[in-house]
Amino acid sequence: MASYLLQRVILLSLTFIAITVLQFVLIHQAPGDPVEMFFSGGVAGGTEGVSPEKLADIERAKADLRQKFGLDRPLPVRYGIWLGRTLRGDFGTSFKDDRDVWTKIKERVPLTVELNIYAIVIMFALSIPLGILSATREGSLADQASTLIMFMLVSLPSFWIGTLIIIYLCGGDFYDWFPPAGVRSLQYDPNWSFLERALDRAHHLAMPVFITTYASFAFQSRVLRSSMLEVKALDYVRTARAKGVSERTVILRHILRNSIIPIVTNIGGLLPALIGGSVIVETIFSLPGLGQLSYQSVLARDYPVVLALLSISSALALIGILISDIALTLVDPRISFQRSQG
């Protein structure tokens, strides 16, 4: 097992470096110059009527800023410097406000992680029982109704549902049931009891958690249903029933255990979703998390912050793949580390 893990870690490390090369080149070649955007407020109306001396001062200031950001160096040199700092845990300083990038990320992490932990727990808590119910009652009215509803949820884009919730349920033209932004009420008091503070936070995060959850919950329940229906038709399941094994044991021990493999495989995608999946939700509901920071950094061409978030997301994706591989060996006895090495 140790040899297998070492091979996987080396392979994932090389993959991570290849991903960072691609990300670095694409971001620096994308339209938009951070130096020009920094000065756009002063000369956005044009340079007509501006004295040559003033224009020369602006060009010198641009050159100084470009040198400060390191944008005057060749791209391979910039990447080498950035990679060396990143491997030491130093993501540099933000182009936008000159603050340490790692400090900005640490300030945003708790809310995004909290939001996604709620979403993941709710997703598994609902999708697995619903998938079992739908598979064991194939063709029933409950199965057909859940299939219709799940397909509708999967097909509805989250930005559209979020916008509708803001309009209809968050004090727009209709109902004022949920707050449209933030994580605390305006009348929030630190002296409130724990229950009052918890209820206030739950009230603010209810709709963001719903938006984060509904599509993945519907998808996972459909995946589990399909997998269980496939396993139900196998010979060993019929043999177990012929031996008189109880239906509950057949479903939970013989069918569910061998049907859970696609769910375990999808775990690899949950870790990077901690960042990527929050962009739309945090932007719509004005939540100060990593998703909102990503959106604002892209608009400002804040390369250090964008690269840091992409690198962390890529690392989480690779770690998630490794965890999925290990978890598969635990749920499926047919998969072993020794066989993988061969």
mmCIF file of C-alpha atoms in Angstrom:
data_model
loop_
_atom_site.group_PDB
_atom_site.id
_atom_site.type_symbol
_atom_site.label_atom_id
_atom_site.label_comp_id
_atom_site.label_asym_id
_atom_site.label_seq_id
_atom_site.Cartn_x
_atom_site.Cartn_y
_atom_site.Cartn_z
ATOM 1 C CA MET A 1 0.000 0.000 0.000
ATOM 2 C CA ALA A 2 2.840 2.389 0.857
ATOM 3 C CA SER A 3 4.437 1.833 -2.553
ATOM 4 C CA TYR A 4 1.121 2.417 -4.305
ATOM 5 C CA LEU A 5 0.496 5.634 -2.377
ATOM 6 C CA LEU A 6 4.025 6.876 -3.159
ATOM 7 C CA GLN A 7 3.476 6.275 -6.877
ATOM 8 C CA ARG A 8 0.147 8.090 -6.751
ATOM 9 C CA VAL A 9 1.607 11.054 -4.864
ATOM 10 C CA ILE A 10 4.443 11.426 -7.409
ATOM 11 C CA LEU A 11 1.992 11.189 -10.321
ATOM 12 C CA LEU A 12 -0.391 13.706 -8.730
ATOM 13 C CA SER A 13 2.502 16.100 -8.001
ATOM 14 C CA LEU A 14 3.565 16.082 -11.669
ATOM 15 C CA THR A 15 -0.066 16.541 -12.692
ATOM 16 C CA PHE A 16 -0.378 19.516 -10.325
ATOM 17 C CA ILE A 17 2.673 21.215 -11.860
ATOM 18 C CA ALA A 18 1.305 20.642 -15.381
ATOM 19 C CA ILE A 19 -2.037 22.167 -14.354
ATOM 20 C CA THR A 20 -0.368 25.216 -12.819
ATOM 21 C CA VAL A 21 1.649 25.803 -16.028
ATOM 22 C CA LEU A 22 -1.567 25.800 -18.061
ATOM 23 C CA GLN A 23 -3.370 28.048 -15.574
ATOM 24 C CA PHE A 24 -0.485 30.516 -15.376
ATOM 25 C CA VAL A 25 -0.166 30.874 -19.149
ATOM 26 C CA LEU A 26 -3.922 31.211 -19.768
ATOM 27 C CA ILE A 27 -4.403 33.833 -17.044
ATOM 28 C CA HIS A 28 -1.474 35.987 -18.168
ATOM 29 C CA GLN A 29 -2.514 35.769 -21.834
ATOM 30 C CA ALA A 30 -6.186 36.582 -21.136
ATOM 31 C CA PRO A 31 -7.499 40.009 -22.216
ATOM 32 C CA GLY A 32 -7.098 42.789 -19.651
ATOM 33 C CA ASP A 33 -3.955 44.344 -18.203
ATOM 34 C CA PRO A 34 -3.942 44.830 -14.396
ATOM 35 C CA VAL A 35 -1.684 47.912 -14.736
ATOM 36 C CA GLU A 36 -3.969 49.584 -17.284
ATOM 37 C CA MET A 37 -6.991 48.751 -15.072
ATOM 38 C CA PHE A 38 -5.195 50.286 -12.079
ATOM 39 C CA PHE A 39 -4.843 53.598 -13.940
ATOM 40 C CA SER A 40 -8.170 53.465 -15.757
ATOM 41 C CA GLY A 41 -9.852 55.721 -13.208
ATOM 42 C CA GLY A 42 -7.557 58.655 -13.977
ATOM 43 C CA VAL A 43 -7.239 58.511 -17.759
ATOM 44 C CA ALA A 44 -10.414 56.618 -18.683
ATOM 45 C CA GLY A 45 -11.858 59.764 -20.290
ATOM 46 C CA GLY A 46 -8.952 59.986 -22.731
ATOM 47 C CA THR A 47 -5.666 61.886 -22.855
ATOM 48 C CA GLU A 48 -6.892 64.877 -24.866
ATOM 49 C CA GLY A 49 -5.807 68.115 -23.208
ATOM 50 C CA VAL A 50 -3.299 66.368 -20.928
ATOM 51 C CA SER A 51 0.168 67.913 -21.080
ATOM 52 C CA PRO A 52 3.062 65.821 -22.483
ATOM 53 C CA GLU A 53 4.840 66.094 -19.133
ATOM 54 C CA LYS A 54 1.797 64.635 -17.351
ATOM 55 C CA LEU A 55 1.533 61.795 -19.864
ATOM 56 C CA ALA A 56 5.220 61.030 -19.389
ATOM 57 C CA ASP A 57 4.688 60.874 -15.625
ATOM 58 C CA ILE A 58 1.785 58.438 -16.134
ATOM 59 C CA GLU A 59 3.893 56.187 -18.369
ATOM 60 C CA ARG A 60 6.716 56.194 -15.818
ATOM 61 C CA ALA A 61 4.240 55.320 -13.059
ATOM 62 C CA LYS A 62 2.887 52.459 -15.189
ATOM 63 C CA ALA A 63 6.407 51.153 -15.798
ATOM 64 C CA ASP A 64 7.176 51.319 -12.065
ATOM 65 C CA LEU A 65 3.967 49.473 -11.212
ATOM 66 C CA ARG A 66 4.621 46.853 -13.891
ATOM 67 C CA GLN A 67 8.084 46.321 -12.403
ATOM 68 C CA LYS A 68 6.617 46.066 -8.883
ATOM 69 C CA PHE A 69 4.129 43.392 -10.024
ATOM 70 C CA GLY A 70 6.888 41.545 -11.887
ATOM 71 C CA LEU A 71 5.029 41.873 -15.191
ATOM 72 C CA ASP A 72 8.105 43.241 -16.981
ATOM 73 C CA ARG A 73 9.827 39.850 -16.846
ATOM 74 C CA PRO A 74 9.490 37.000 -19.388
ATOM 75 C CA LEU A 75 6.602 34.606 -18.721
ATOM 76 C CA PRO A 76 8.788 31.547 -17.918
ATOM 77 C CA VAL A 77 10.742 33.584 -15.348
ATOM 78 C CA ARG A 78 7.503 34.807 -13.752
ATOM 79 C CA TYR A 79 6.206 31.245 -13.532
ATOM 80 C CA GLY A 80 9.440 29.973 -11.961
ATOM 81 C CA ILE A 81 9.323 32.692 -9.293
ATOM 82 C CA TRP A 82 5.615 32.097 -8.638
ATOM 83 C CA LEU A 83 5.987 28.311 -8.390
ATOM 84 C CA GLY A 84 8.928 28.613 -5.978
ATOM 85 C CA ARG A 85 6.903 30.906 -3.692
ATOM 86 C CA THR A 86 3.774 28.747 -3.948
ATOM 87 C CA LEU A 87 5.630 25.576 -2.950
ATOM 88 C CA ARG A 88 6.811 27.467 0.149
ATOM 89 C CA GLY A 89 3.220 28.496 0.930
ATOM 90 C CA ASP A 90 3.746 32.120 -0.154
ATOM 91 C CA PHE A 91 1.106 33.304 -2.642
ATOM 92 C CA GLY A 92 2.489 36.867 -2.776
ATOM 93 C CA THR A 93 0.520 40.103 -2.375
ATOM 94 C CA SER A 94 -2.671 41.202 -4.055
ATOM 95 C CA PHE A 95 -2.446 43.583 -7.032
ATOM 96 C CA LYS A 96 -5.694 45.190 -5.888
ATOM 97 C CA ASP A 97 -4.953 46.254 -2.297
ATOM 98 C CA ASP A 98 -1.355 45.095 -1.667
ATOM 99 C CA ARG A 99 -2.516 42.711 1.088
ATOM 100 C CA ASP A 100 -1.070 39.256 1.682
ATOM 101 C CA VAL A 101 -3.021 36.785 -0.489
ATOM 102 C CA TRP A 102 -2.923 33.978 2.060
ATOM 103 C CA THR A 103 -4.391 36.322 4.706
ATOM 104 C CA LYS A 104 -7.247 37.286 2.368
ATOM 105 C CA ILE A 105 -7.996 33.629 1.653
ATOM 106 C CA LYS A 106 -7.923 32.631 5.333
ATOM 107 C CA GLU A 107 -10.475 35.346 6.121
ATOM 108 C CA ARG A 108 -12.890 33.881 3.547
ATOM 109 C CA VAL A 109 -12.385 30.145 4.153
ATOM 110 C CA PRO A 110 -14.638 29.608 7.235
ATOM 111 C CA LEU A 111 -17.882 30.767 5.600
ATOM 112 C CA THR A 112 -17.324 28.817 2.369
ATOM 113 C CA VAL A 113 -16.387 25.627 4.222
ATOM 114 C CA GLU A 114 -19.378 26.009 6.558
ATOM 115 C CA LEU A 115 -21.735 26.505 3.631
ATOM 116 C CA ASN A 116 -20.426 23.471 1.765
ATOM 117 C CA ILE A 117 -20.328 21.175 4.805
ATOM 118 C CA TYR A 118 -24.043 21.844 5.337
ATOM 119 C CA ALA A 119 -24.666 21.180 1.650
ATOM 120 C CA ILE A 120 -22.678 17.909 1.574
ATOM 121 C CA VAL A 121 -24.321 16.549 4.734
ATOM 122 C CA ILE A 122 -27.803 17.386 3.476
ATOM 123 C CA MET A 123 -27.015 15.970 0.028
ATOM 124 C CA PHE A 124 -25.986 12.537 1.355
ATOM 125 C CA ALA A 125 -28.682 12.500 4.037
ATOM 126 C CA LEU A 126 -31.406 12.941 1.400
ATOM 127 C CA SER A 127 -29.998 11.394 -1.779
ATOM 128 C CA ILE A 128 -29.125 7.952 -0.378
ATOM 129 C CA PRO A 129 -32.547 7.195 1.232
ATOM 130 C CA LEU A 130 -34.359 8.591 -1.804
ATOM 131 C CA GLY A 131 -32.198 6.550 -4.174
ATOM 132 C CA ILE A 132 -32.895 3.378 -2.173
ATOM 133 C CA LEU A 133 -36.637 4.098 -2.023
ATOM 134 C CA SER A 134 -36.842 4.814 -5.737
ATOM 135 C CA ALA A 135 -34.857 1.682 -6.690
ATOM 136 C CA THR A 136 -36.767 -0.697 -4.402
ATOM 137 C CA ARG A 137 -40.121 0.610 -5.655
ATOM 138 C CA GLU A 138 -39.270 0.751 -9.346
ATOM 139 C CA GLY A 139 -42.181 1.811 -11.502
ATOM 140 C CA SER A 140 -44.387 2.874 -8.610
ATOM 141 C CA LEU A 141 -46.090 6.259 -8.433
ATOM 142 C CA ALA A 142 -43.495 7.415 -5.868
ATOM 143 C CA ASP A 143 -40.655 6.340 -8.182
ATOM 144 C CA GLN A 144 -42.155 8.113 -11.195
ATOM 145 C CA ALA A 145 -42.871 11.294 -9.210
ATOM 146 C CA SER A 146 -39.388 11.412 -7.692
ATOM 147 C CA THR A 147 -37.824 10.771 -11.118
ATOM 148 C CA LEU A 148 -39.737 13.697 -12.613
ATOM 149 C CA ILE A 149 -38.847 16.038 -9.748
ATOM 150 C CA MET A 150 -35.169 14.997 -9.699
ATOM 151 C CA PHE A 151 -34.755 15.536 -13.439
ATOM 152 C CA MET A 152 -36.361 18.976 -13.086
ATOM 153 C CA LEU A 153 -33.968 19.904 -10.262
ATOM 154 C CA VAL A 154 -30.909 18.714 -12.189
ATOM 155 C CA SER A 155 -31.894 20.723 -15.262
ATOM 156 C CA LEU A 156 -32.564 24.024 -13.450
ATOM 157 C CA PRO A 157 -29.504 26.336 -13.426
ATOM 158 C CA SER A 158 -28.552 27.564 -9.967
ATOM 159 C CA PHE A 159 -28.134 31.232 -10.972
ATOM 160 C CA TRP A 160 -31.732 31.264 -12.268
ATOM 161 C CA ILE A 161 -33.172 29.601 -9.160
ATOM 162 C CA GLY A 162 -31.155 31.978 -6.979
ATOM 163 C CA THR A 163 -32.491 35.000 -8.848
ATOM 164 C CA LEU A 164 -36.083 33.738 -8.532
ATOM 165 C CA ILE A 165 -35.632 33.183 -4.790
ATOM 166 C CA ILE A 166 -34.278 36.730 -4.374
ATOM 167 C CA ILE A 167 -37.305 38.127 -6.239
ATOM 168 C CA TYR A 168 -40.070 35.990 -4.712
ATOM 169 C CA LEU A 169 -38.883 35.030 -1.209
ATOM 170 C CA CYS A 170 -36.320 37.618 -0.127
ATOM 171 C CA GLY A 171 -38.218 40.879 0.116
ATOM 172 C CA GLY A 172 -38.602 41.597 -3.582
ATOM 173 C CA ASP A 173 -42.075 42.150 -5.002
ATOM 174 C CA PHE A 174 -43.663 39.236 -3.116
ATOM 175 C CA TYR A 175 -42.685 37.577 0.174
ATOM 176 C CA ASP A 176 -40.095 38.664 2.732
ATOM 177 C CA TRP A 177 -39.324 35.268 4.246
ATOM 178 C CA PHE A 178 -35.522 35.154 3.919
ATOM 179 C CA PRO A 179 -32.753 37.800 3.944
ATOM 180 C CA PRO A 180 -31.354 38.603 0.470
ATOM 181 C CA ALA A 181 -27.730 39.060 1.595
ATOM 182 C CA GLY A 182 -25.210 38.672 4.405
ATOM 183 C CA VAL A 183 -24.883 36.198 7.269
ATOM 184 C CA ARG A 184 -26.268 38.303 10.123
ATOM 185 C CA SER A 185 -29.313 40.454 10.784
ATOM 186 C CA LEU A 186 -28.936 44.215 11.039
ATOM 187 C CA GLN A 187 -30.114 44.030 14.662
ATOM 188 C CA TYR A 188 -27.571 41.284 15.474
ATOM 189 C CA ASP A 189 -26.299 41.513 19.048
ATOM 190 C CA PRO A 190 -23.197 39.564 20.214
ATOM 191 C CA ASN A 191 -24.922 39.220 23.591
ATOM 192 C CA TRP A 192 -27.660 37.053 22.100
ATOM 193 C CA SER A 193 -27.903 33.490 23.388
ATOM 194 C CA PHE A 194 -26.284 30.688 21.382
ATOM 195 C CA LEU A 195 -29.691 29.521 20.148
ATOM 196 C CA GLU A 196 -30.642 33.009 18.938
ATOM 197 C CA ARG A 197 -27.324 33.412 17.090
ATOM 198 C CA ALA A 198 -27.626 29.921 15.556
ATOM 199 C CA LEU A 199 -31.181 30.568 14.370
ATOM 200 C CA ASP A 200 -30.194 33.930 12.894
ATOM 201 C CA ARG A 201 -27.310 32.349 10.974
ATOM 202 C CA ALA A 202 -29.468 29.417 9.813
ATOM 203 C CA HIS A 203 -32.088 31.915 8.597
ATOM 204 C CA HIS A 204 -29.454 33.681 6.473
ATOM 205 C CA LEU A 205 -27.801 30.520 5.110
ATOM 206 C CA ALA A 206 -30.988 28.532 4.386
ATOM 207 C CA MET A 207 -31.420 29.671 0.773
ATOM 208 C CA PRO A 208 -27.683 29.619 -0.119
ATOM 209 C CA VAL A 209 -27.468 26.038 1.216
ATOM 210 C CA PHE A 210 -30.566 25.067 -0.773
ATOM 211 C CA ILE A 211 -29.086 26.514 -3.980
ATOM 212 C CA THR A 212 -25.802 24.696 -3.339
ATOM 213 C CA THR A 213 -27.532 21.397 -2.594
ATOM 214 C CA TYR A 214 -30.506 20.759 -4.828
ATOM 215 C CA ALA A 215 -28.753 19.836 -8.096
ATOM 216 C CA SER A 216 -26.106 17.578 -6.532
ATOM 217 C CA PHE A 217 -28.721 15.926 -4.290
ATOM 218 C CA ALA A 218 -30.927 15.151 -7.293
ATOM 219 C CA PHE A 219 -27.970 13.887 -9.344
ATOM 220 C CA GLN A 220 -26.610 11.612 -6.613
ATOM 221 C CA SER A 221 -30.025 10.060 -5.942
ATOM 222 C CA ARG A 222 -30.395 9.254 -9.665
ATOM 223 C CA VAL A 223 -26.906 7.754 -9.799
ATOM 224 C CA LEU A 224 -27.634 5.541 -6.789
ATOM 225 C CA ARG A 225 -31.011 4.452 -8.201
ATOM 226 C CA SER A 226 -29.477 3.412 -11.526
ATOM 227 C CA SER A 227 -26.643 1.569 -9.819
ATOM 228 C CA MET A 228 -29.009 -0.314 -7.483
ATOM 229 C CA LEU A 229 -31.296 -1.350 -10.351
ATOM 230 C CA GLU A 230 -28.284 -2.764 -12.166
ATOM 231 C CA VAL A 231 -27.103 -4.717 -9.114
ATOM 232 C CA LYS A 232 -30.631 -6.002 -8.359
ATOM 233 C CA ALA A 233 -30.600 -8.027 -11.563
ATOM 234 C CA LEU A 234 -27.369 -9.895 -10.748
ATOM 235 C CA ASP A 235 -27.392 -13.625 -9.992
ATOM 236 C CA TYR A 236 -26.005 -13.414 -6.449
ATOM 237 C CA VAL A 237 -28.924 -11.188 -5.398
ATOM 238 C CA ARG A 238 -31.450 -13.716 -6.720
ATOM 239 C CA THR A 239 -29.497 -16.471 -4.958
ATOM 240 C CA ALA A 240 -29.626 -14.593 -1.657
ATOM 241 C CA ARG A 241 -33.401 -14.196 -1.981
ATOM 242 C CA ALA A 242 -33.788 -17.887 -2.907
ATOM 243 C CA LYS A 243 -31.928 -18.835 0.295
ATOM 244 C CA GLY A 244 -34.521 -16.943 2.313
ATOM 245 C CA VAL A 245 -32.379 -13.962 3.294
ATOM 246 C CA SER A 246 -34.610 -11.130 4.505
ATOM 247 C CA GLU A 247 -35.375 -8.354 2.014
ATOM 248 C CA ARG A 248 -33.851 -5.740 4.338
ATOM 249 C CA THR A 249 -30.548 -7.663 4.454
ATOM 250 C CA VAL A 250 -30.560 -8.195 0.682
ATOM 251 C CA ILE A 251 -31.056 -4.476 0.047
ATOM 252 C CA LEU A 252 -28.633 -3.075 2.622
ATOM 253 C CA ARG A 253 -25.876 -5.717 2.554
ATOM 254 C CA HIS A 254 -25.942 -7.174 -0.960
ATOM 255 C CA ILE A 255 -27.362 -4.413 -3.173
ATOM 256 C CA LEU A 256 -26.547 -1.088 -1.507
ATOM 257 C CA ARG A 257 -22.929 -1.929 -0.660
ATOM 258 C CA ASN A 258 -22.138 -2.862 -4.260
ATOM 259 C CA SER A 259 -24.132 0.081 -5.642
ATOM 260 C CA ILE A 260 -22.371 2.745 -3.599
ATOM 261 C CA ILE A 261 -19.212 2.691 -5.775
ATOM 262 C CA PRO A 262 -20.379 5.497 -8.154
ATOM 263 C CA ILE A 263 -21.208 7.653 -5.107
ATOM 264 C CA VAL A 264 -17.725 7.056 -3.670
ATOM 265 C CA THR A 265 -16.167 7.924 -7.035
ATOM 266 C CA ASN A 266 -17.971 11.262 -7.011
ATOM 267 C CA ILE A 267 -16.419 12.164 -3.643
ATOM 268 C CA GLY A 268 -13.358 13.286 -5.575
ATOM 269 C CA GLY A 269 -15.351 16.140 -7.032
ATOM 270 C CA LEU A 270 -16.637 17.419 -3.703
ATOM 271 C CA LEU A 271 -13.380 18.946 -2.428
ATOM 272 C CA PRO A 272 -12.771 21.323 -5.382
ATOM 273 C CA ALA A 273 -16.475 22.160 -5.244
ATOM 274 C CA LEU A 274 -15.751 23.784 -1.875
ATOM 275 C CA ILE A 275 -14.401 26.707 -3.926
ATOM 276 C CA GLY A 276 -15.798 26.417 -7.442
ATOM 277 C CA GLY A 277 -19.361 25.598 -6.473
ATOM 278 C CA SER A 278 -19.657 28.662 -4.243
ATOM 279 C CA VAL A 279 -18.959 31.356 -6.837
ATOM 280 C CA ILE A 280 -22.530 31.728 -8.071
ATOM 281 C CA VAL A 281 -24.221 31.334 -4.667
ATOM 282 C CA GLU A 282 -21.905 33.720 -2.808
ATOM 283 C CA THR A 283 -22.147 36.316 -5.574
ATOM 284 C CA ILE A 284 -25.958 36.214 -5.705
ATOM 285 C CA PHE A 285 -26.407 36.373 -1.908
ATOM 286 C CA SER A 286 -23.414 38.705 -1.249
ATOM 287 C CA LEU A 287 -21.702 36.220 1.068
ATOM 288 C CA PRO A 288 -18.064 37.097 1.872
ATOM 289 C CA GLY A 289 -16.578 33.692 1.037
ATOM 290 C CA LEU A 290 -14.005 32.281 -1.374
ATOM 291 C CA GLY A 291 -16.466 32.209 -4.265
ATOM 292 C CA GLN A 292 -17.112 35.944 -4.026
ATOM 293 C CA LEU A 293 -13.370 36.584 -3.682
ATOM 294 C CA SER A 294 -12.752 34.550 -6.856
ATOM 295 C CA TYR A 295 -15.328 36.542 -8.816
ATOM 296 C CA GLN A 296 -14.005 39.912 -7.636
ATOM 297 C CA SER A 297 -10.392 38.909 -8.298
ATOM 298 C CA VAL A 298 -11.127 37.841 -11.866
ATOM 299 C CA LEU A 299 -12.866 41.153 -12.592
ATOM 300 C CA ALA A 300 -9.914 43.100 -11.134
ATOM 301 C CA ARG A 301 -7.315 40.927 -12.959
ATOM 302 C CA ASP A 302 -5.776 40.264 -9.546
ATOM 303 C CA TYR A 303 -3.430 37.522 -10.794
ATOM 304 C CA PRO A 304 -1.925 36.449 -7.431
ATOM 305 C CA VAL A 305 -5.340 35.845 -5.851
ATOM 306 C CA VAL A 306 -6.767 34.098 -8.927
ATOM 307 C CA LEU A 307 -3.720 31.831 -9.249
ATOM 308 C CA ALA A 308 -3.772 31.015 -5.530
ATOM 309 C CA LEU A 309 -7.440 30.007 -5.621
ATOM 310 C CA LEU A 310 -6.987 27.952 -8.796
ATOM 311 C CA SER A 311 -3.951 26.205 -7.321
ATOM 312 C CA ILE A 312 -5.789 25.355 -4.110
ATOM 313 C CA SER A 313 -8.800 24.128 -6.094
ATOM 314 C CA SER A 314 -6.561 21.963 -8.306
ATOM 315 C CA ALA A 315 -4.753 20.518 -5.284
ATOM 316 C CA LEU A 316 -8.083 19.696 -3.634
ATOM 317 C CA ALA A 317 -9.288 17.971 -6.815
ATOM 318 C CA LEU A 318 -6.165 15.795 -6.945
ATOM 319 C CA ILE A 319 -6.418 14.978 -3.229
ATOM 320 C CA GLY A 320 -10.094 14.103 -3.757
ATOM 321 C CA ILE A 321 -9.129 11.665 -6.539
ATOM 322 C CA LEU A 322 -6.606 10.001 -4.239
ATOM 323 C CA ILE A 323 -9.192 9.723 -1.443
ATOM 324 C CA SER A 324 -11.701 8.223 -3.906
ATOM 325 C CA ASP A 325 -9.182 5.579 -4.988
ATOM 326 C CA ILE A 326 -8.508 4.620 -1.377
ATOM 327 C CA ALA A 327 -12.220 4.632 -0.482
ATOM 328 C CA LEU A 328 -13.012 2.356 -3.444
ATOM 329 C CA THR A 329 -10.769 -0.354 -2.012
ATOM 330 C CA LEU A 330 -12.746 -0.189 1.226
ATOM 331 C CA VAL A 331 -16.190 -0.622 -0.355
ATOM 332 C CA ASP A 332 -15.223 -2.982 -3.191
ATOM 333 C CA PRO A 333 -13.153 -6.053 -2.197
ATOM 334 C CA ARG A 334 -12.420 -6.757 -5.889
ATOM 335 C CA ILE A 335 -10.112 -3.690 -5.966
ATOM 336 C CA SER A 336 -6.757 -4.028 -4.225
ATOM 337 C CA PHE A 337 -3.530 -2.020 -4.079
ATOM 338 C CA GLN A 338 -1.510 -5.065 -5.143
ATOM 339 C CA ARG A 339 -3.599 -5.500 -8.277
ATOM 340 C CA SER A 340 -3.289 -1.784 -9.061
ATOM 341 C CA GLN A 341 0.498 -2.030 -8.904
ATOM 342 C CA GLY A 342 0.497 -4.889 -11.393
#
